[in-house]
Amino acid sequence: MPPKVRKSELLSALKSSGTVSGAQLARKLKISRQALHKKVNALRKQGYEISGRPKAGYKMKAARGVFIAEEVSASLSTRRLGKEIHFFETLDSTQNAVKELAAKGEAEGAVVVAARQTNGRGRMGRVWSSGEGGLWVSILLRPPIQPQGVPPLSLVASLAIADAVESVSGANCALKWPNDVWASARASGGKAKKICGILTEMSAEPDRVNWVALGIGVNVNNPLPEELKRTATTLRALSKKAVDRQALLGRILENLEKSFDVFYAGGFAPFRKKYAERCLWKRQRVTLSDFERDVEGRFLGVNEDGALVLGLPGGESRAFYAGDVSLSPIANRGTK
Ligand code: BTN
């Protein structure tokens, strides 16, 4: 893992002021002006755009978008999640970093955030585009439950994230089974597109879970590659303004901890109704693809394990535990 970034005080000071003189800043941070200049240059090397010189004063460009992990930790009222947030400018994948923390024995709740990922991973071996401006996070969990009880955890997470996104941005969220969050602009009620994906990786023995790496990718203020724009969007595009990633992460961690407390004690059952109500494509004809076959049916809901329940053409209903769901275009023509 690259060395941890410990520069939050300087970043916070630059973020909270417009142009600030070197003398003022050095006084505030209790360092010499020379030491301050060195620190500012180190930040510049890391990609922060800071104009000015000690005498003229410093000014940080795009200061509002700067992510300061310590500010998030300090604002949290959680007991476990996010008390320690490890922030990096660049990582291959936050999943790899959080697994390293797991191997070192860190407790539940450690969080890794990267400003950008060079090898972001999605479900089913897909690439996850992770440019600057998005929220790329992995959370270390140590659920005190049996390994077979873990799969609905990501459904529970998607519900908590959808609530957080709605409260922090101007978007309406829906859940795409199993664990995507899709959103549309609140004002327009337009077509929903993907804004968040969740990747859950786990290490377990037959009767206990060692760790779960809960990877969350939210398209916030990041650019999206052209080929994704048909099905994905960003919160900035929906809200028509930049969305505060720190506030969003804080709300996500608060919501997740509350939900996990309930989930660890009572499984998916307490979430089933709310989850099903917020699903995309309820009662519509969908196709479930698990890469071996495509099954078409009517989306009836989710069962107590979080499995997708489809009504099949013969009248039988069946539960599916994995796969990708899409709307069946031909089957839905004229049936709404
Ligand atoms: C998906 O929808 O396929 C899941 C995408 C998960 C992306 C996140 S970004 C943070 C974490 N690190 C990764 O490499 N992947 C997850």
mmCIF file of C-alpha atoms and ligand atoms in Angstrom:
data_model
loop_
_atom_site.group_PDB
_atom_site.id
_atom_site.type_symbol
_atom_site.label_atom_id
_atom_site.label_comp_id
_atom_site.label_asym_id
_atom_site.label_seq_id
_atom_site.Cartn_x
_atom_site.Cartn_y
_atom_site.Cartn_z
ATOM 1 C CA MET A 1 0.000 0.000 0.000
ATOM 2 C CA PRO A 2 1.396 3.468 -0.762
ATOM 3 C CA PRO A 3 2.100 5.711 2.275
ATOM 4 C CA LYS A 4 -0.959 7.192 3.924
ATOM 5 C CA VAL A 5 -1.755 10.841 3.172
ATOM 6 C CA ARG A 6 -1.368 13.008 6.327
ATOM 7 C CA LYS A 7 -1.934 16.529 5.134
ATOM 8 C CA SER A 8 -5.481 17.180 6.175
ATOM 9 C CA GLU A 9 -4.747 20.285 8.253
ATOM 10 C CA LEU A 10 -3.117 22.125 5.376
ATOM 11 C CA LEU A 11 -5.799 20.959 2.936
ATOM 12 C CA SER A 12 -8.586 22.024 5.310
ATOM 13 C CA ALA A 13 -6.968 25.439 5.764
ATOM 14 C CA LEU A 14 -6.570 25.951 2.014
ATOM 15 C CA LYS A 15 -10.059 24.644 1.361
ATOM 16 C CA SER A 16 -11.736 26.957 3.839
ATOM 17 C CA SER A 17 -10.048 30.183 2.680
ATOM 18 C CA GLY A 18 -9.979 31.962 -0.651
ATOM 19 C CA THR A 19 -6.527 33.443 -1.059
ATOM 20 C CA VAL A 20 -4.530 33.118 2.140
ATOM 21 C CA SER A 21 -1.128 34.681 2.782
ATOM 22 C CA GLY A 22 1.813 32.416 3.510
ATOM 23 C CA ALA A 23 2.443 34.223 6.800
ATOM 24 C CA GLN A 24 -1.126 33.716 7.979
ATOM 25 C CA LEU A 25 -1.178 30.088 6.970
ATOM 26 C CA ALA A 26 2.203 29.332 8.528
ATOM 27 C CA ARG A 27 1.014 30.922 11.775
ATOM 28 C CA LYS A 28 -2.204 28.920 11.748
ATOM 29 C CA LEU A 29 -0.369 25.647 11.187
ATOM 30 C CA LYS A 30 2.468 26.553 13.564
ATOM 31 C CA ILE A 31 5.211 25.915 11.004
ATOM 32 C CA SER A 32 7.788 28.133 9.315
ATOM 33 C CA ARG A 33 6.952 29.783 5.989
ATOM 34 C CA GLN A 34 9.722 27.753 4.404
ATOM 35 C CA ALA A 35 8.245 24.492 5.723
ATOM 36 C CA LEU A 36 4.835 25.632 4.526
ATOM 37 C CA HIS A 37 6.153 26.289 1.029
ATOM 38 C CA LYS A 38 7.655 22.792 0.938
ATOM 39 C CA LYS A 39 4.348 21.267 2.003
ATOM 40 C CA VAL A 40 2.426 23.256 -0.607
ATOM 41 C CA ASN A 41 4.854 22.069 -3.284
ATOM 42 C CA ALA A 42 4.403 18.483 -2.114
ATOM 43 C CA LEU A 43 0.648 18.889 -2.542
ATOM 44 C CA ARG A 44 1.168 20.335 -6.016
ATOM 45 C CA LYS A 45 3.244 17.276 -6.949
ATOM 46 C CA GLN A 46 0.314 15.125 -5.857
ATOM 47 C CA GLY A 47 -1.939 16.932 -8.307
ATOM 48 C CA TYR A 48 -3.570 19.643 -6.167
ATOM 49 C CA GLU A 49 -3.849 22.867 -8.113
ATOM 50 C CA ILE A 50 -2.591 25.597 -5.783
ATOM 51 C CA SER A 51 -1.673 28.935 -7.252
ATOM 52 C CA GLY A 52 0.486 31.641 -5.659
ATOM 53 C CA ARG A 53 3.664 32.091 -3.683
ATOM 54 C CA PRO A 54 4.329 32.746 0.033
ATOM 55 C CA LYS A 55 4.172 36.544 -0.283
ATOM 56 C CA ALA A 56 1.279 36.812 -2.734
ATOM 57 C CA GLY A 57 -0.699 34.191 -0.869
ATOM 58 C CA TYR A 58 -1.954 30.736 -1.816
ATOM 59 C CA LYS A 59 -5.249 29.798 -3.418
ATOM 60 C CA MET A 60 -6.531 26.311 -4.077
ATOM 61 C CA LYS A 61 -8.384 25.735 -7.336
ATOM 62 C CA ALA A 62 -11.566 23.663 -7.164
ATOM 63 C CA ALA A 63 -11.188 23.723 -3.376
ATOM 64 C CA ARG A 64 -14.802 22.694 -2.821
ATOM 65 C CA GLY A 65 -14.151 19.383 -4.552
ATOM 66 C CA VAL A 66 -11.140 18.446 -2.436
ATOM 67 C CA PHE A 67 -11.718 15.316 -0.397
ATOM 68 C CA ILE A 68 -10.431 15.346 3.188
ATOM 69 C CA ALA A 69 -10.960 12.026 4.916
ATOM 70 C CA GLU A 70 -10.299 13.409 8.404
ATOM 71 C CA GLU A 71 -13.172 15.873 8.029
ATOM 72 C CA VAL A 72 -15.507 12.965 7.268
ATOM 73 C CA SER A 73 -14.303 10.902 10.265
ATOM 74 C CA ALA A 74 -14.654 13.878 12.588
ATOM 75 C CA SER A 75 -18.245 14.495 11.495
ATOM 76 C CA LEU A 76 -19.451 10.919 12.016
ATOM 77 C CA SER A 77 -21.604 9.679 14.872
ATOM 78 C CA THR A 78 -20.922 6.017 14.014
ATOM 79 C CA ARG A 79 -19.360 3.587 16.488
ATOM 80 C CA ARG A 80 -17.462 1.409 13.996
ATOM 81 C CA LEU A 81 -17.711 2.499 10.383
ATOM 82 C CA GLY A 82 -15.329 5.206 9.252
ATOM 83 C CA LYS A 83 -13.631 5.969 12.542
ATOM 84 C CA GLU A 84 -10.479 5.317 10.510
ATOM 85 C CA ILE A 85 -10.581 6.430 6.857
ATOM 86 C CA HIS A 86 -7.495 5.736 4.747
ATOM 87 C CA PHE A 87 -7.396 8.139 1.814
ATOM 88 C CA PHE A 88 -5.197 7.800 -1.259
ATOM 89 C CA GLU A 89 -4.870 9.889 -4.386
ATOM 90 C CA THR A 90 -4.424 6.818 -6.584
ATOM 91 C CA LEU A 91 -4.883 3.103 -5.970
ATOM 92 C CA ASP A 92 -5.277 0.173 -8.329
ATOM 93 C CA SER A 93 -8.424 -0.813 -6.435
ATOM 94 C CA THR A 94 -9.662 0.109 -2.979
ATOM 95 C CA GLN A 95 -10.711 -3.548 -2.683
ATOM 96 C CA ASN A 96 -7.069 -4.647 -2.719
ATOM 97 C CA ALA A 97 -6.135 -2.067 -0.092
ATOM 98 C CA VAL A 98 -8.963 -3.051 2.236
ATOM 99 C CA LYS A 99 -8.037 -6.722 1.903
ATOM 100 C CA GLU A 100 -4.519 -5.839 3.036
ATOM 101 C CA LEU A 101 -6.035 -4.161 6.098
ATOM 102 C CA ALA A 102 -8.122 -7.295 6.706
ATOM 103 C CA ALA A 103 -5.008 -9.470 6.534
ATOM 104 C CA LYS A 104 -3.343 -7.217 9.108
ATOM 105 C CA GLY A 105 -6.252 -7.828 11.469
ATOM 106 C CA GLU A 106 -7.967 -4.420 11.347
ATOM 107 C CA ALA A 107 -11.396 -4.348 12.932
ATOM 108 C CA GLU A 108 -14.768 -3.926 11.264
ATOM 109 C CA GLY A 109 -15.347 -0.440 9.963
ATOM 110 C CA ALA A 110 -11.973 0.517 8.435
ATOM 111 C CA VAL A 111 -12.573 2.456 5.227
ATOM 112 C CA VAL A 112 -10.369 2.977 2.178
ATOM 113 C CA VAL A 113 -11.110 5.803 -0.260
ATOM 114 C CA ALA A 114 -9.234 6.620 -3.458
ATOM 115 C CA ALA A 115 -9.547 9.776 -5.550
ATOM 116 C CA ARG A 116 -9.040 7.562 -8.605
ATOM 117 C CA GLN A 117 -8.503 3.858 -9.305
ATOM 118 C CA THR A 118 -6.324 2.534 -12.083
ATOM 119 C CA ASN A 119 -7.850 -0.950 -11.998
ATOM 120 C CA GLY A 120 -11.319 -0.533 -10.517
ATOM 121 C CA ARG A 121 -13.237 -3.810 -10.536
ATOM 122 C CA GLY A 122 -16.930 -4.442 -11.033
ATOM 123 C CA ARG A 123 -19.068 -7.537 -10.560
ATOM 124 C CA MET A 124 -18.464 -10.576 -12.728
ATOM 125 C CA GLY A 125 -14.913 -9.534 -13.620
ATOM 126 C CA ARG A 126 -16.000 -6.309 -15.304
ATOM 127 C CA VAL A 127 -13.892 -3.141 -15.383
ATOM 128 C CA TRP A 128 -15.190 -0.248 -13.229
ATOM 129 C CA SER A 129 -14.400 3.173 -14.655
ATOM 130 C CA SER A 130 -13.028 5.184 -11.704
ATOM 131 C CA GLY A 131 -11.998 8.692 -12.746
ATOM 132 C CA GLU A 132 -11.385 11.670 -10.476
ATOM 133 C CA GLY A 133 -14.523 13.079 -8.865
ATOM 134 C CA GLY A 134 -16.293 9.803 -8.092
ATOM 135 C CA LEU A 135 -16.638 8.143 -4.722
ATOM 136 C CA TRP A 136 -14.591 4.940 -4.739
ATOM 137 C CA VAL A 137 -14.767 3.282 -1.351
ATOM 138 C CA SER A 138 -14.171 -0.095 0.270
ATOM 139 C CA ILE A 139 -15.292 -0.941 3.778
ATOM 140 C CA LEU A 140 -13.925 -3.756 5.915
ATOM 141 C CA LEU A 141 -16.671 -5.743 7.607
ATOM 142 C CA ARG A 142 -16.469 -8.684 9.968
ATOM 143 C CA PRO A 143 -20.092 -9.825 10.119
ATOM 144 C CA PRO A 144 -20.823 -12.090 13.113
ATOM 145 C CA ILE A 145 -23.009 -14.319 10.926
ATOM 146 C CA GLN A 146 -22.733 -17.576 8.994
ATOM 147 C CA PRO A 147 -21.135 -17.336 5.500
ATOM 148 C CA GLN A 148 -24.364 -18.399 3.769
ATOM 149 C CA GLY A 149 -26.109 -15.408 5.349
ATOM 150 C CA VAL A 150 -23.754 -12.875 3.717
ATOM 151 C CA PRO A 151 -25.195 -12.473 0.154
ATOM 152 C CA PRO A 152 -28.156 -10.221 1.115
ATOM 153 C CA LEU A 153 -25.710 -7.868 2.867
ATOM 154 C CA SER A 154 -25.081 -6.108 -0.432
ATOM 155 C CA LEU A 155 -28.826 -5.677 -1.002
ATOM 156 C CA VAL A 156 -29.097 -4.097 2.439
ATOM 157 C CA ALA A 157 -26.137 -1.862 1.549
ATOM 158 C CA SER A 158 -27.746 -0.733 -1.699
ATOM 159 C CA LEU A 159 -30.869 0.317 0.179
ATOM 160 C CA ALA A 160 -28.854 2.319 2.721
ATOM 161 C CA ILE A 161 -26.850 3.961 -0.078
ATOM 162 C CA ALA A 162 -29.998 4.862 -2.042
ATOM 163 C CA ASP A 163 -31.369 6.660 1.037
ATOM 164 C CA ALA A 164 -28.041 8.484 1.508
ATOM 165 C CA VAL A 165 -27.875 9.558 -2.143
ATOM 166 C CA GLU A 166 -31.426 10.919 -1.993
ATOM 167 C CA SER A 167 -30.740 12.939 1.120
ATOM 168 C CA VAL A 168 -27.497 14.474 -0.163
ATOM 169 C CA SER A 169 -28.263 15.030 -3.876
ATOM 170 C CA GLY A 170 -31.208 16.040 -6.004
ATOM 171 C CA ALA A 171 -31.855 12.524 -7.289
ATOM 172 C CA ASN A 172 -34.581 9.922 -6.975
ATOM 173 C CA CYS A 173 -33.204 6.430 -6.442
ATOM 174 C CA ALA A 174 -34.420 2.962 -7.305
ATOM 175 C CA LEU A 175 -32.732 -0.390 -6.722
ATOM 176 C CA LYS A 176 -31.771 -2.733 -9.496
ATOM 177 C CA TRP A 177 -31.523 -6.243 -8.120
ATOM 178 C CA PRO A 178 -29.220 -7.430 -6.747
ATOM 179 C CA ASN A 179 -27.177 -4.431 -5.696
ATOM 180 C CA ASP A 180 -27.123 -1.496 -8.092
ATOM 181 C CA VAL A 181 -28.549 1.899 -7.325
ATOM 182 C CA TRP A 182 -30.135 3.675 -10.285
ATOM 183 C CA ALA A 183 -31.309 7.257 -10.196
ATOM 184 C CA SER A 184 -33.231 9.891 -12.097
ATOM 185 C CA ALA A 185 -33.447 13.656 -11.649
ATOM 186 C CA ARG A 186 -35.990 14.538 -8.963
ATOM 187 C CA ALA A 187 -37.556 17.385 -10.928
ATOM 188 C CA SER A 188 -37.898 15.664 -14.296
ATOM 189 C CA GLY A 189 -38.871 12.172 -13.190
ATOM 190 C CA GLY A 190 -36.832 11.102 -16.257
ATOM 191 C CA LYS A 191 -35.366 7.719 -17.105
ATOM 192 C CA ALA A 192 -33.318 6.098 -14.326
ATOM 193 C CA LYS A 193 -29.698 5.126 -14.992
ATOM 194 C CA LYS A 194 -27.012 3.455 -12.908
ATOM 195 C CA ILE A 195 -25.201 5.706 -10.442
ATOM 196 C CA CYS A 196 -23.801 3.131 -7.991
ATOM 197 C CA GLY A 197 -22.490 -0.408 -8.060
ATOM 198 C CA ILE A 198 -21.492 -2.653 -5.176
ATOM 199 C CA LEU A 199 -18.886 -5.393 -5.212
ATOM 200 C CA THR A 200 -18.802 -7.756 -2.248
ATOM 201 C CA GLU A 201 -15.813 -10.046 -1.739
ATOM 202 C CA MET A 202 -15.461 -12.367 1.207
ATOM 203 C CA SER A 203 -13.068 -14.692 3.025
ATOM 204 C CA ALA A 204 -14.766 -17.382 5.075
ATOM 205 C CA GLU A 205 -14.395 -20.788 6.652
ATOM 206 C CA PRO A 206 -17.289 -23.264 6.607
ATOM 207 C CA ASP A 207 -18.851 -21.836 9.743
ATOM 208 C CA ARG A 208 -17.463 -18.326 10.099
ATOM 209 C CA VAL A 209 -16.753 -15.219 8.084
ATOM 210 C CA ASN A 210 -13.224 -13.846 8.338
ATOM 211 C CA TRP A 211 -13.960 -10.621 6.478
ATOM 212 C CA VAL A 212 -16.094 -8.991 3.845
ATOM 213 C CA ALA A 213 -14.715 -6.265 1.568
ATOM 214 C CA LEU A 214 -17.697 -4.126 0.643
ATOM 215 C CA GLY A 215 -16.743 -2.074 -2.424
ATOM 216 C CA ILE A 216 -18.944 0.862 -3.324
ATOM 217 C CA GLY A 217 -18.578 2.936 -6.473
ATOM 218 C CA VAL A 218 -20.758 6.030 -6.817
ATOM 219 C CA ASN A 219 -20.656 8.172 -9.947
ATOM 220 C CA VAL A 220 -20.664 11.610 -8.335
ATOM 221 C CA ASN A 221 -18.740 14.353 -10.184
ATOM 222 C CA ASN A 222 -16.563 12.086 -12.338
ATOM 223 C CA PRO A 223 -16.489 11.991 -16.133
ATOM 224 C CA LEU A 224 -18.118 8.908 -17.684
ATOM 225 C CA PRO A 225 -16.779 7.177 -20.778
ATOM 226 C CA GLU A 226 -19.083 7.690 -23.788
ATOM 227 C CA GLU A 227 -19.935 3.979 -24.044
ATOM 228 C CA LEU A 228 -21.428 3.955 -20.522
ATOM 229 C CA LYS A 229 -23.705 6.956 -20.957
ATOM 230 C CA ARG A 230 -26.656 4.964 -22.326
ATOM 231 C CA THR A 231 -27.104 3.105 -19.037
ATOM 232 C CA ALA A 232 -25.135 5.106 -16.459
ATOM 233 C CA THR A 233 -25.076 8.675 -15.217
ATOM 234 C CA THR A 234 -23.562 10.805 -12.457
ATOM 235 C CA LEU A 235 -25.106 12.684 -9.555
ATOM 236 C CA ARG A 236 -23.656 15.904 -10.939
ATOM 237 C CA ALA A 237 -25.491 15.359 -14.225
ATOM 238 C CA LEU A 238 -28.753 14.685 -12.382
ATOM 239 C CA SER A 239 -28.411 17.532 -9.870
ATOM 240 C CA LYS A 240 -27.006 19.996 -12.414
ATOM 241 C CA LYS A 241 -24.294 20.901 -9.897
ATOM 242 C CA ALA A 242 -21.344 19.265 -8.157
ATOM 243 C CA VAL A 243 -22.330 17.026 -5.245
ATOM 244 C CA ASP A 244 -20.334 17.048 -1.990
ATOM 245 C CA ARG A 245 -18.572 13.675 -1.803
ATOM 246 C CA GLN A 246 -17.606 14.100 1.851
ATOM 247 C CA ALA A 247 -21.207 14.693 2.892
ATOM 248 C CA LEU A 248 -22.283 11.725 0.783
ATOM 249 C CA LEU A 249 -19.681 9.374 2.252
ATOM 250 C CA GLY A 250 -20.595 10.503 5.777
ATOM 251 C CA ARG A 251 -24.273 9.799 5.190
ATOM 252 C CA ILE A 252 -23.519 6.443 3.541
ATOM 253 C CA LEU A 253 -21.423 5.299 6.517
ATOM 254 C CA GLU A 254 -24.062 6.424 9.035
ATOM 255 C CA ASN A 255 -26.840 4.644 7.128
ATOM 256 C CA LEU A 256 -24.784 1.494 6.591
ATOM 257 C CA GLU A 257 -23.885 1.111 10.253
ATOM 258 C CA LYS A 258 -27.512 1.421 11.333
ATOM 259 C CA SER A 259 -28.608 -1.082 8.682
ATOM 260 C CA PHE A 260 -25.855 -3.576 9.474
ATOM 261 C CA ASP A 261 -26.754 -3.520 13.166
ATOM 262 C CA VAL A 262 -30.263 -4.650 12.180
ATOM 263 C CA PHE A 263 -29.016 -7.098 9.531
ATOM 264 C CA TYR A 264 -26.499 -8.809 11.837
ATOM 265 C CA ALA A 265 -29.269 -9.342 14.393
ATOM 266 C CA GLY A 266 -32.190 -10.278 12.138
ATOM 267 C CA GLY A 267 -30.970 -11.026 8.601
ATOM 268 C CA PHE A 268 -32.692 -9.722 5.478
ATOM 269 C CA ALA A 269 -36.287 -10.129 6.714
ATOM 270 C CA PRO A 270 -36.581 -6.605 8.222
ATOM 271 C CA PHE A 271 -35.498 -5.085 4.877
ATOM 272 C CA ARG A 272 -37.448 -7.281 2.479
ATOM 273 C CA LYS A 273 -40.561 -5.144 2.106
ATOM 274 C CA LYS A 274 -38.762 -1.818 1.722
ATOM 275 C CA TYR A 275 -36.212 -3.336 -0.658
ATOM 276 C CA ALA A 276 -38.916 -4.825 -2.896
ATOM 277 C CA GLU A 277 -40.900 -1.576 -2.904
ATOM 278 C CA ARG A 278 -37.901 0.349 -4.218
ATOM 279 C CA CYS A 279 -36.974 -2.113 -6.968
ATOM 280 C CA LEU A 280 -36.945 -1.106 -10.613
ATOM 281 C CA TRP A 281 -39.259 -2.998 -12.972
ATOM 282 C CA LYS A 282 -41.671 -4.447 -10.410
ATOM 283 C CA ARG A 283 -44.408 -6.535 -12.094
ATOM 284 C CA GLN A 284 -42.710 -6.043 -15.465
ATOM 285 C CA ARG A 285 -41.260 -8.693 -17.753
ATOM 286 C CA VAL A 286 -37.543 -9.028 -17.191
ATOM 287 C CA THR A 287 -34.744 -11.298 -18.335
ATOM 288 C CA LEU A 288 -32.388 -12.809 -15.805
ATOM 289 C CA SER A 289 -29.038 -13.745 -17.260
ATOM 290 C CA ASP A 290 -26.614 -15.841 -15.246
ATOM 291 C CA PHE A 291 -24.209 -16.340 -18.176
ATOM 292 C CA GLU A 292 -25.328 -19.931 -18.669
ATOM 293 C CA ARG A 293 -28.856 -19.126 -19.666
ATOM 294 C CA ASP A 294 -31.431 -16.368 -19.986
ATOM 295 C CA VAL A 295 -34.699 -16.785 -18.100
ATOM 296 C CA GLU A 296 -37.627 -14.535 -18.826
ATOM 297 C CA GLY A 297 -40.425 -13.898 -16.379
ATOM 298 C CA ARG A 298 -42.455 -11.326 -14.507
ATOM 299 C CA PHE A 299 -40.643 -9.594 -11.630
ATOM 300 C CA LEU A 300 -42.681 -10.623 -8.585
ATOM 301 C CA GLY A 301 -40.364 -9.504 -5.778
ATOM 302 C CA VAL A 302 -37.600 -10.812 -3.515
ATOM 303 C CA ASN A 303 -37.811 -13.616 -0.965
ATOM 304 C CA GLU A 304 -36.577 -13.697 2.648
ATOM 305 C CA ASP A 305 -33.036 -14.542 1.440
ATOM 306 C CA GLY A 306 -32.979 -11.612 -0.962
ATOM 307 C CA ALA A 307 -33.335 -13.887 -4.008
ATOM 308 C CA LEU A 308 -35.184 -12.554 -7.040
ATOM 309 C CA VAL A 309 -38.617 -14.153 -7.529
ATOM 310 C CA LEU A 310 -39.791 -14.449 -11.122
ATOM 311 C CA GLY A 311 -43.198 -15.590 -12.321
ATOM 312 C CA LEU A 312 -42.421 -17.946 -15.199
ATOM 313 C CA PRO A 313 -44.599 -18.309 -18.309
ATOM 314 C CA GLY A 314 -46.033 -21.667 -17.145
ATOM 315 C CA GLY A 315 -47.449 -20.045 -13.994
ATOM 316 C CA GLU A 316 -44.745 -21.341 -11.650
ATOM 317 C CA SER A 317 -42.701 -18.842 -9.603
ATOM 318 C CA ARG A 318 -39.012 -19.445 -8.971
ATOM 319 C CA ALA A 319 -36.273 -17.806 -6.893
ATOM 320 C CA PHE A 320 -32.914 -16.885 -8.457
ATOM 321 C CA TYR A 321 -29.872 -16.170 -6.318
ATOM 322 C CA ALA A 322 -27.481 -14.645 -8.858
ATOM 323 C CA GLY A 323 -27.378 -13.002 -12.256
ATOM 324 C CA ASP A 324 -28.062 -9.767 -14.087
ATOM 325 C CA VAL A 325 -31.560 -8.473 -14.676
ATOM 326 C CA SER A 326 -32.656 -6.445 -17.671
ATOM 327 C CA LEU A 327 -36.005 -5.251 -18.879
ATOM 328 C CA SER A 328 -37.335 -7.496 -21.671
ATOM 329 C CA PRO A 329 -38.042 -4.930 -24.407
ATOM 330 C CA ILE A 330 -40.161 -7.046 -26.703
ATOM 331 C CA ALA A 331 -42.194 -8.671 -23.950
ATOM 332 C CA ASN A 332 -43.056 -5.289 -22.422
ATOM 333 C CA ARG A 333 -44.191 -3.688 -25.652
ATOM 334 C CA GLY A 334 -47.783 -2.598 -25.199
ATOM 335 C CA THR A 335 -48.278 -4.385 -21.878
ATOM 336 C CA LYS A 336 -48.040 -1.442 -19.474
HETATM 337 C C1 BTN B 1 -20.563 -3.254 -10.162
HETATM 338 O O1 BTN B 1 -21.591 -2.624 -10.339
HETATM 339 O O2 BTN B 1 -20.153 -4.056 -11.030
HETATM 340 C C2 BTN B 1 -19.797 -3.070 -8.879
HETATM 341 C C3 BTN B 1 -18.841 -1.912 -8.974
HETATM 342 C C4 BTN B 1 -18.033 -1.694 -7.705
HETATM 343 C C5 BTN B 1 -17.008 -0.586 -7.857
HETATM 344 C C6 BTN B 1 -16.320 -0.256 -6.565
HETATM 345 S S1 BTN B 1 -15.394 1.229 -6.651
HETATM 346 C C7 BTN B 1 -14.696 0.902 -5.101
HETATM 347 C C8 BTN B 1 -14.384 -0.580 -5.071
HETATM 348 N N1 BTN B 1 -13.092 -0.841 -5.682
HETATM 349 C C9 BTN B 1 -13.200 -1.544 -6.790
HETATM 350 O O3 BTN B 1 -12.246 -1.900 -7.499
HETATM 351 N N2 BTN B 1 -14.477 -1.839 -7.035
HETATM 352 C C10 BTN B 1 -15.356 -1.297 -6.021
#
